[in-house]
mmCIF file with all atom_site columns, C-alpha atoms in Angstrom:
data_model
loop_
_atom_site.group_PDB
_atom_site.id
_atom_site.type_symbol
_atom_site.label_atom_id
_atom_site.label_alt_id
_atom_site.label_comp_id
_atom_site.label_asym_id
_atom_site.label_entity_id
_atom_site.label_seq_id
_atom_site.pdbx_PDB_ins_code
_atom_site.Cartn_x
_atom_site.Cartn_y
_atom_site.Cartn_z
_atom_site.occupancy
_atom_site.B_iso_or_equiv
_atom_site.pdbx_formal_charge
_atom_site.auth_seq_id
_atom_site.auth_comp_id
_atom_site.auth_asym_id
_atom_site.auth_atom_id
_atom_site.pdbx_PDB_model_num
ATOM 1   C CA . MET A 1 1   ? 0.000   0.000  0.000   1.00 66.00 ? 21  MET A CA 1
ATOM 2   C CA . GLN A 1 2   ? 1.232   3.418  -0.864  1.00 74.00 ? 22  GLN A CA 1
ATOM 3   C CA . GLU A 1 3   ? 0.626   6.709  0.770   1.00 86.00 ? 23  GLU A CA 1
ATOM 4   C CA . LYS A 1 4   ? -0.500  9.434  -1.619  1.00 90.00 ? 24  LYS A CA 1
ATOM 5   C CA . LEU A 1 5   ? 0.298   12.983 -0.590  1.00 90.00 ? 25  LEU A CA 1
ATOM 6   C CA . VAL A 1 6   ? -0.763  16.232 -2.257  1.00 90.00 ? 26  VAL A CA 1
ATOM 7   C CA . ILE A 1 7   ? 0.337   19.647 -1.002  1.00 91.00 ? 27  ILE A CA 1
ATOM 8   C CA . VAL A 1 8   ? -1.492  22.672 -2.409  1.00 92.00 ? 28  VAL A CA 1
ATOM 9   C CA . PRO A 1 9   ? -0.347  26.224 -1.588  1.00 91.00 ? 29  PRO A CA 1
ATOM 10  C CA . LYS A 1 10  ? -3.161  28.678 -0.957  1.00 91.00 ? 30  LYS A CA 1
ATOM 11  C CA . LYS A 1 11  ? -3.323  31.621 -3.341  1.00 87.00 ? 31  LYS A CA 1
ATOM 12  C CA . THR A 1 12  ? -2.533  35.032 -1.890  1.00 85.00 ? 32  THR A CA 1
ATOM 13  C CA . THR A 1 13  ? -5.563  37.269 -2.294  1.00 85.00 ? 33  THR A CA 1
ATOM 14  C CA . GLY A 1 14  ? -5.594  40.851 -3.521  1.00 87.00 ? 34  GLY A CA 1
ATOM 15  C CA . GLY A 1 15  ? -6.768  42.125 -0.134  1.00 89.00 ? 35  GLY A CA 1
ATOM 16  C CA . HIS A 1 16  ? -3.830  40.439 1.553   1.00 89.00 ? 36  HIS A CA 1
ATOM 17  C CA . LYS A 1 17  ? -1.378  42.018 -0.891  1.00 90.00 ? 37  LYS A CA 1
ATOM 18  C CA . ALA A 1 18  ? -3.027  45.433 -0.438  1.00 93.00 ? 38  ALA A CA 1
ATOM 19  C CA . GLY A 1 19  ? -2.790  45.117 3.344   1.00 91.00 ? 39  GLY A CA 1
ATOM 20  C CA . MET A 1 20  ? 0.872   44.174 3.092   1.00 92.00 ? 40  MET A CA 1
ATOM 21  C CA . ILE A 1 21  ? 1.634   47.216 0.922   1.00 94.00 ? 41  ILE A CA 1
ATOM 22  C CA . ALA A 1 22  ? -0.420  49.537 3.147   1.00 94.00 ? 42  ALA A CA 1
ATOM 23  C CA . PHE A 1 23  ? 1.377   48.486 6.324   1.00 94.00 ? 43  PHE A CA 1
ATOM 24  C CA . PHE A 1 24  ? 4.769   48.782 4.596   1.00 95.00 ? 44  PHE A CA 1
ATOM 25  C CA . VAL A 1 25  ? 3.944   52.342 3.504   1.00 95.00 ? 45  VAL A CA 1
ATOM 26  C CA . LEU A 1 26  ? 2.692   53.231 7.004   1.00 94.00 ? 46  LEU A CA 1
ATOM 27  C CA . THR A 1 27  ? 5.851   51.778 8.558   1.00 94.00 ? 47  THR A CA 1
ATOM 28  C CA . CYS A 1 28  ? 8.102   53.790 6.235   1.00 94.00 ? 48  CYS A CA 1
ATOM 29  C CA . LEU A 1 29  ? 6.063   56.962 6.722   1.00 93.00 ? 49  LEU A CA 1
ATOM 30  C CA . CYS A 1 30  ? 6.154   56.692 10.523  1.00 92.00 ? 50  CYS A CA 1
ATOM 31  C CA . LEU A 1 31  ? 9.893   55.921 10.405  1.00 91.00 ? 51  LEU A CA 1
ATOM 32  C CA . VAL A 1 32  ? 10.590  59.053 8.377   1.00 92.00 ? 52  VAL A CA 1
ATOM 33  C CA . LEU A 1 33  ? 8.364   61.147 10.653  1.00 91.00 ? 53  LEU A CA 1
ATOM 34  C CA . SER A 1 34  ? 10.086  59.765 13.751  1.00 89.00 ? 54  SER A CA 1
ATOM 35  C CA . MET A 1 35  ? 13.491  60.741 12.331  1.00 89.00 ? 55  MET A CA 1
ATOM 36  C CA . PHE A 1 36  ? 12.548  64.280 11.340  1.00 88.00 ? 56  PHE A CA 1
ATOM 37  C CA . VAL A 1 37  ? 9.532   65.427 13.378  1.00 87.00 ? 57  VAL A CA 1
ATOM 38  C CA . SER A 1 38  ? 9.287   63.745 16.769  1.00 82.00 ? 58  SER A CA 1
ATOM 39  C CA . PRO A 1 39  ? 10.969  60.456 17.674  1.00 84.00 ? 59  PRO A CA 1
ATOM 40  C CA . VAL A 1 40  ? 8.895   60.060 20.840  1.00 82.00 ? 60  VAL A CA 1
ATOM 41  C CA . ILE A 1 41  ? 5.500   60.277 19.161  1.00 87.00 ? 61  ILE A CA 1
ATOM 42  C CA . PHE A 1 42  ? 6.155   58.276 15.969  1.00 89.00 ? 62  PHE A CA 1
ATOM 43  C CA . LEU A 1 43  ? 8.479   55.526 17.232  1.00 89.00 ? 63  LEU A CA 1
ATOM 44  C CA . VAL A 1 44  ? 5.746   53.378 18.806  1.00 91.00 ? 64  VAL A CA 1
ATOM 45  C CA . PRO A 1 45  ? 3.484   53.446 15.688  1.00 92.00 ? 65  PRO A CA 1
ATOM 46  C CA . THR A 1 46  ? 6.558   52.605 13.587  1.00 93.00 ? 66  THR A CA 1
ATOM 47  C CA . ILE A 1 47  ? 7.203   49.491 15.649  1.00 93.00 ? 67  ILE A CA 1
ATOM 48  C CA . ILE A 1 48  ? 3.531   48.460 15.657  1.00 94.00 ? 68  ILE A CA 1
ATOM 49  C CA . PHE A 1 49  ? 3.102   48.919 11.895  1.00 94.00 ? 69  PHE A CA 1
ATOM 50  C CA . GLY A 1 50  ? 6.425   47.173 11.283  1.00 94.00 ? 70  GLY A CA 1
ATOM 51  C CA . VAL A 1 51  ? 5.378   44.109 13.277  1.00 94.00 ? 71  VAL A CA 1
ATOM 52  C CA . ILE A 1 52  ? 2.012   43.952 11.488  1.00 93.00 ? 72  ILE A CA 1
ATOM 53  C CA . TRP A 1 53  ? 3.754   44.290 8.110   1.00 93.00 ? 73  TRP A CA 1
ATOM 54  C CA . TYR A 1 54  ? 6.160   41.483 9.067   1.00 92.00 ? 74  TYR A CA 1
ATOM 55  C CA . LEU A 1 55  ? 3.255   39.215 9.981   1.00 89.00 ? 75  LEU A CA 1
ATOM 56  C CA . PHE A 1 56  ? 1.458   40.041 6.713   1.00 85.00 ? 76  PHE A CA 1
ATOM 57  C CA . ALA A 1 57  ? 4.527   39.600 4.546   1.00 86.00 ? 77  ALA A CA 1
ATOM 58  C CA . PHE A 1 58  ? 6.451   36.714 6.057   1.00 85.00 ? 78  PHE A CA 1
ATOM 59  C CA . ARG A 1 59  ? 4.233   34.798 8.470   1.00 83.00 ? 79  ARG A CA 1
ATOM 60  C CA . SER A 1 60  ? 1.011   34.209 6.559   1.00 84.00 ? 80  SER A CA 1
ATOM 61  C CA . GLU A 1 61  ? 1.863   31.443 4.094   1.00 89.00 ? 81  GLU A CA 1
ATOM 62  C CA . VAL A 1 62  ? -0.767  28.662 4.053   1.00 91.00 ? 82  VAL A CA 1
ATOM 63  C CA . GLU A 1 63  ? -0.657  25.236 2.409   1.00 94.00 ? 83  GLU A CA 1
ATOM 64  C CA . TYR A 1 64  ? -3.187  22.425 2.454   1.00 94.00 ? 84  TYR A CA 1
ATOM 65  C CA . GLU A 1 65  ? -2.114  18.807 2.652   1.00 95.00 ? 85  GLU A CA 1
ATOM 66  C CA . TYR A 1 66  ? -4.248  15.903 1.495   1.00 95.00 ? 86  TYR A CA 1
ATOM 67  C CA . THR A 1 67  ? -3.130  12.401 2.424   1.00 94.00 ? 87  THR A CA 1
ATOM 68  C CA . TYR A 1 68  ? -4.668  9.097  1.409   1.00 93.00 ? 88  TYR A CA 1
ATOM 69  C CA . TYR A 1 69  ? -3.458  5.882  2.987   1.00 90.00 ? 89  TYR A CA 1
ATOM 70  C CA . ASP A 1 70  ? -5.312  2.576  3.125   1.00 86.00 ? 90  ASP A CA 1
ATOM 71  C CA . GLY A 1 71  ? -8.880  3.835  3.223   1.00 86.00 ? 91  GLY A CA 1
ATOM 72  C CA . ASP A 1 72  ? -8.219  6.981  5.236   1.00 91.00 ? 92  ASP A CA 1
ATOM 73  C CA . LEU A 1 73  ? -8.320  10.466 3.778   1.00 92.00 ? 93  LEU A CA 1
ATOM 74  C CA . ARG A 1 74  ? -6.738  13.198 5.903   1.00 94.00 ? 94  ARG A CA 1
ATOM 75  C CA . PHE A 1 75  ? -6.798  16.955 5.415   1.00 95.00 ? 95  PHE A CA 1
ATOM 76  C CA . ALA A 1 76  ? -4.361  19.288 7.188   1.00 95.00 ? 96  ALA A CA 1
ATOM 77  C CA . LYS A 1 77  ? -3.522  22.987 7.100   1.00 95.00 ? 97  LYS A CA 1
ATOM 78  C CA . ILE A 1 78  ? 0.154   23.970 7.234   1.00 94.00 ? 98  ILE A CA 1
ATOM 79  C CA . ARG A 1 79  ? 1.088   27.525 8.232   1.00 91.00 ? 99  ARG A CA 1
ATOM 80  C CA . ASN A 1 80  ? 4.512   28.928 7.337   1.00 88.00 ? 100 ASN A CA 1
ATOM 81  C CA . LYS A 1 81  ? 5.862   25.414 6.677   1.00 86.00 ? 101 LYS A CA 1
ATOM 82  C CA . ALA A 1 82  ? 6.056   24.934 10.439  1.00 87.00 ? 102 ALA A CA 1
ATOM 83  C CA . LYS A 1 83  ? 2.674   24.627 12.129  1.00 90.00 ? 103 LYS A CA 1
ATOM 84  C CA . ARG A 1 84  ? 0.321   21.864 11.149  1.00 92.00 ? 104 ARG A CA 1
ATOM 85  C CA . LYS A 1 85  ? -3.342  21.691 12.079  1.00 94.00 ? 105 LYS A CA 1
ATOM 86  C CA . LYS A 1 86  ? -5.601  18.744 11.393  1.00 95.00 ? 106 LYS A CA 1
ATOM 87  C CA . ILE A 1 87  ? -8.736  19.773 9.515   1.00 93.00 ? 107 ILE A CA 1
ATOM 88  C CA . ALA A 1 88  ? -10.417 16.422 8.987   1.00 90.00 ? 108 ALA A CA 1
ATOM 89  C CA . TYR A 1 89  ? -9.819  12.706 9.200   1.00 93.00 ? 109 TYR A CA 1
ATOM 90  C CA . LEU A 1 90  ? -12.183 10.745 6.955   1.00 91.00 ? 110 LEU A CA 1
ATOM 91  C CA . SER A 1 91  ? -12.639 7.037  6.700   1.00 90.00 ? 111 SER A CA 1
ATOM 92  C CA . MET A 1 92  ? -13.562 6.098  3.139   1.00 90.00 ? 112 MET A CA 1
ATOM 93  C CA . ASP A 1 93  ? -16.349 3.923  4.552   1.00 89.00 ? 113 ASP A CA 1
ATOM 94  C CA . ASP A 1 94  ? -18.059 7.158  5.667   1.00 90.00 ? 114 ASP A CA 1
ATOM 95  C CA . VAL A 1 95  ? -17.492 8.983  2.366   1.00 91.00 ? 115 VAL A CA 1
ATOM 96  C CA . LEU A 1 96  ? -20.605 8.962  0.215   1.00 90.00 ? 116 LEU A CA 1
ATOM 97  C CA . THR A 1 97  ? -18.929 10.198 -2.957  1.00 91.00 ? 117 THR A CA 1
ATOM 98  C CA . ILE A 1 98  ? -15.942 12.068 -4.359  1.00 93.00 ? 118 ILE A CA 1
ATOM 99  C CA . ALA A 1 99  ? -16.852 13.900 -7.543  1.00 92.00 ? 119 ALA A CA 1
ATOM 100 C CA . PRO A 1 100 ? -15.843 16.986 -9.532  1.00 93.00 ? 120 PRO A CA 1
ATOM 101 C CA . LYS A 1 101 ? -17.433 20.190 -8.336  1.00 89.00 ? 121 LYS A CA 1
ATOM 102 C CA . GLY A 1 102 ? -20.753 20.724 -10.084 1.00 85.00 ? 122 GLY A CA 1
ATOM 103 C CA . ASP A 1 103 ? -21.273 17.042 -10.912 1.00 86.00 ? 123 ASP A CA 1
ATOM 104 C CA . ARG A 1 104 ? -24.891 15.819 -10.919 1.00 88.00 ? 124 ARG A CA 1
ATOM 105 C CA . SER A 1 105 ? -24.163 13.153 -8.293  1.00 85.00 ? 125 SER A CA 1
ATOM 106 C CA . ILE A 1 106 ? -23.534 15.789 -5.609  1.00 86.00 ? 126 ILE A CA 1
ATOM 107 C CA . TYR A 1 107 ? -26.145 18.295 -6.770  1.00 85.00 ? 127 TYR A CA 1
ATOM 108 C CA . LYS A 1 108 ? -28.525 17.538 -3.907  1.00 86.00 ? 128 LYS A CA 1
ATOM 109 C CA . TYR A 1 109 ? -25.754 18.171 -1.342  1.00 86.00 ? 129 TYR A CA 1
ATOM 110 C CA . GLU A 1 110 ? -24.767 21.490 -2.940  1.00 84.00 ? 130 GLU A CA 1
ATOM 111 C CA . ASN A 1 111 ? -28.290 22.898 -2.537  1.00 82.00 ? 131 ASN A CA 1
ATOM 112 C CA . ASP A 1 112 ? -28.950 21.497 0.935   1.00 83.00 ? 132 ASP A CA 1
ATOM 113 C CA . ARG A 1 113 ? -28.499 24.194 3.620   1.00 85.00 ? 133 ARG A CA 1
ATOM 114 C CA . SER A 1 114 ? -27.994 21.618 6.388   1.00 87.00 ? 134 SER A CA 1
ATOM 115 C CA . VAL A 1 115 ? -24.774 20.328 4.769   1.00 89.00 ? 135 VAL A CA 1
ATOM 116 C CA . THR A 1 116 ? -21.615 21.897 6.193   1.00 90.00 ? 136 THR A CA 1
ATOM 117 C CA . VAL A 1 117 ? -19.121 23.073 3.551   1.00 90.00 ? 137 VAL A CA 1
ATOM 118 C CA . LYS A 1 118 ? -15.366 23.269 4.171   1.00 92.00 ? 138 LYS A CA 1
ATOM 119 C CA . ASN A 1 119 ? -13.232 24.766 1.417   1.00 92.00 ? 139 ASN A CA 1
ATOM 120 C CA . ILE A 1 120 ? -9.658  23.491 1.605   1.00 93.00 ? 140 ILE A CA 1
ATOM 121 C CA . ALA A 1 121 ? -8.599  24.394 -1.919  1.00 92.00 ? 141 ALA A CA 1
ATOM 122 C CA . SER A 1 122 ? -5.951  26.799 -3.162  1.00 90.00 ? 142 SER A CA 1
ATOM 123 C CA . GLY A 1 123 ? -8.347  29.354 -4.615  1.00 87.00 ? 143 GLY A CA 1
ATOM 124 C CA . ASN A 1 124 ? -6.803  29.280 -8.097  1.00 88.00 ? 144 ASN A CA 1
ATOM 125 C CA . ALA A 1 125 ? -9.369  29.779 -10.841 1.00 85.00 ? 145 ALA A CA 1
ATOM 126 C CA . ASP A 1 126 ? -7.885  27.112 -13.120 1.00 88.00 ? 146 ASP A CA 1
ATOM 127 C CA . ALA A 1 127 ? -7.675  24.379 -10.469 1.00 88.00 ? 147 ALA A CA 1
ATOM 128 C CA . LYS A 1 128 ? -9.707  21.186 -10.853 1.00 92.00 ? 148 LYS A CA 1
ATOM 129 C CA . LEU A 1 129 ? -11.912 21.067 -7.741  1.00 92.00 ? 149 LEU A CA 1
ATOM 130 C CA . TYR A 1 130 ? -13.393 17.903 -6.317  1.00 93.00 ? 150 TYR A CA 1
ATOM 131 C CA . GLU A 1 131 ? -15.912 17.524 -3.529  1.00 93.00 ? 151 GLU A CA 1
ATOM 132 C CA . ALA A 1 132 ? -15.903 14.768 -0.945  1.00 92.00 ? 152 ALA A CA 1
ATOM 133 C CA . VAL A 1 133 ? -19.299 14.268 0.667   1.00 92.00 ? 153 VAL A CA 1
ATOM 134 C CA . CYS A 1 134 ? -18.968 12.564 4.028   1.00 92.00 ? 154 CYS A CA 1
ATOM 135 C CA . LYS A 1 135 ? -21.415 11.521 6.710   1.00 90.00 ? 155 LYS A CA 1
ATOM 136 C CA . GLY A 1 136 ? -20.244 11.968 10.265  1.00 83.00 ? 156 GLY A CA 1
ATOM 137 C CA . GLU A 1 137 ? -21.312 12.590 13.829  1.00 84.00 ? 157 GLU A CA 1
ATOM 138 C CA . ASN A 1 138 ? -22.428 16.157 13.078  1.00 84.00 ? 158 ASN A CA 1
ATOM 139 C CA . GLY A 1 139 ? -24.328 15.309 9.901   1.00 88.00 ? 159 GLY A CA 1
ATOM 140 C CA . ILE A 1 140 ? -23.157 15.509 6.320   1.00 90.00 ? 160 ILE A CA 1
ATOM 141 C CA . THR A 1 141 ? -20.088 17.570 5.456   1.00 92.00 ? 161 THR A CA 1
ATOM 142 C CA . ARG A 1 142 ? -18.852 18.556 2.006   1.00 92.00 ? 162 ARG A CA 1
ATOM 143 C CA . TYR A 1 143 ? -15.100 19.157 1.535   1.00 93.00 ? 163 TYR A CA 1
ATOM 144 C CA . GLU A 1 144 ? -13.866 21.059 -1.522  1.00 93.00 ? 164 GLU A CA 1
ATOM 145 C CA . PHE A 1 145 ? -10.289 20.051 -2.348  1.00 94.00 ? 165 PHE A CA 1
ATOM 146 C CA . GLU A 1 146 ? -7.829  19.541 -5.224  1.00 93.00 ? 166 GLU A CA 1
ATOM 147 C CA . PRO A 1 147 ? -6.551  15.963 -5.466  1.00 93.00 ? 167 PRO A CA 1
ATOM 148 C CA . ASP A 1 148 ? -4.267  14.891 -8.279  1.00 91.00 ? 168 ASP A CA 1
ATOM 149 C CA . GLU A 1 149 ? -4.848  11.957 -10.626 1.00 91.00 ? 169 GLU A CA 1
ATOM 150 C CA . ASP A 1 150 ? -2.565  9.619  -8.656  1.00 91.00 ? 170 ASP A CA 1
ATOM 151 C CA . MET A 1 151 ? -4.580  10.152 -5.472  1.00 91.00 ? 171 MET A CA 1
ATOM 152 C CA . LEU A 1 152 ? -7.888  9.583  -7.257  1.00 90.00 ? 172 LEU A CA 1
ATOM 153 C CA . ASN A 1 153 ? -6.536  6.423  -8.877  1.00 90.00 ? 173 ASN A CA 1
ATOM 154 C CA . ALA A 1 154 ? -5.288  5.143  -5.509  1.00 90.00 ? 174 ALA A CA 1
ATOM 155 C CA . ILE A 1 155 ? -8.721  5.714  -3.964  1.00 90.00 ? 175 ILE A CA 1
ATOM 156 C CA . MET A 1 156 ? -10.410 4.037  -6.936  1.00 89.00 ? 176 MET A CA 1
ATOM 157 C CA . VAL A 1 157 ? -8.381  0.844  -6.429  1.00 88.00 ? 177 VAL A CA 1
ATOM 158 C CA . LYS A 1 158 ? -10.123 0.082  -3.140  1.00 88.00 ? 178 LYS A CA 1
ATOM 159 C CA . TYR A 1 159 ? -13.295 2.202  -3.456  1.00 88.00 ? 179 TYR A CA 1
ATOM 160 C CA . PRO A 1 160 ? -14.237 2.358  -7.150  1.00 87.00 ? 180 PRO A CA 1
ATOM 161 C CA . ARG A 1 161 ? -17.884 3.300  -6.539  1.00 88.00 ? 181 ARG A CA 1
ATOM 162 C CA . SER A 1 162 ? -17.008 6.277  -4.333  1.00 87.00 ? 182 SER A CA 1
ATOM 163 C CA . VAL A 1 163 ? -15.015 8.186  -6.949  1.00 89.00 ? 183 VAL A CA 1
ATOM 164 C CA . ILE A 1 164 ? -16.430 9.851  -10.043 1.00 88.00 ? 184 ILE A CA 1
ATOM 165 C CA . LYS A 1 165 ? -13.914 11.351 -12.416 1.00 83.00 ? 185 LYS A CA 1
#
């Protein structure tokens, strides 16, 4: 049995980039004002804006990891290539179907308001999204994710009726 692993980096949004630029400009502006106008008044805002800019620029990288091994599908969120948080642990016996987003087999779950939706995809417009519909303790949950062909083929070996390509 092989373990199939897919790591998908999350796309940086325009709002995130705008926030990063805004805090960089504010940091530089306060630094210049603290050098020429009043170091006492503008030094604290310079430090605060600088720390926020650092967090925006260098500490906000997110990746999603999908792992399939022997009938178990695991989703995790990795922040800054250091911190890992488990999102979901699915047994394939509890998965109703895995199908491309918009497929007719999952249409009834897409329109049902009682189904919980968790988006763990990169956010790229050209990415091929799949949805895993799973029944659990809290009801039915729908996970939007981006598996590759190798992962889908590995799932299809043991659970051919659960996967629709």
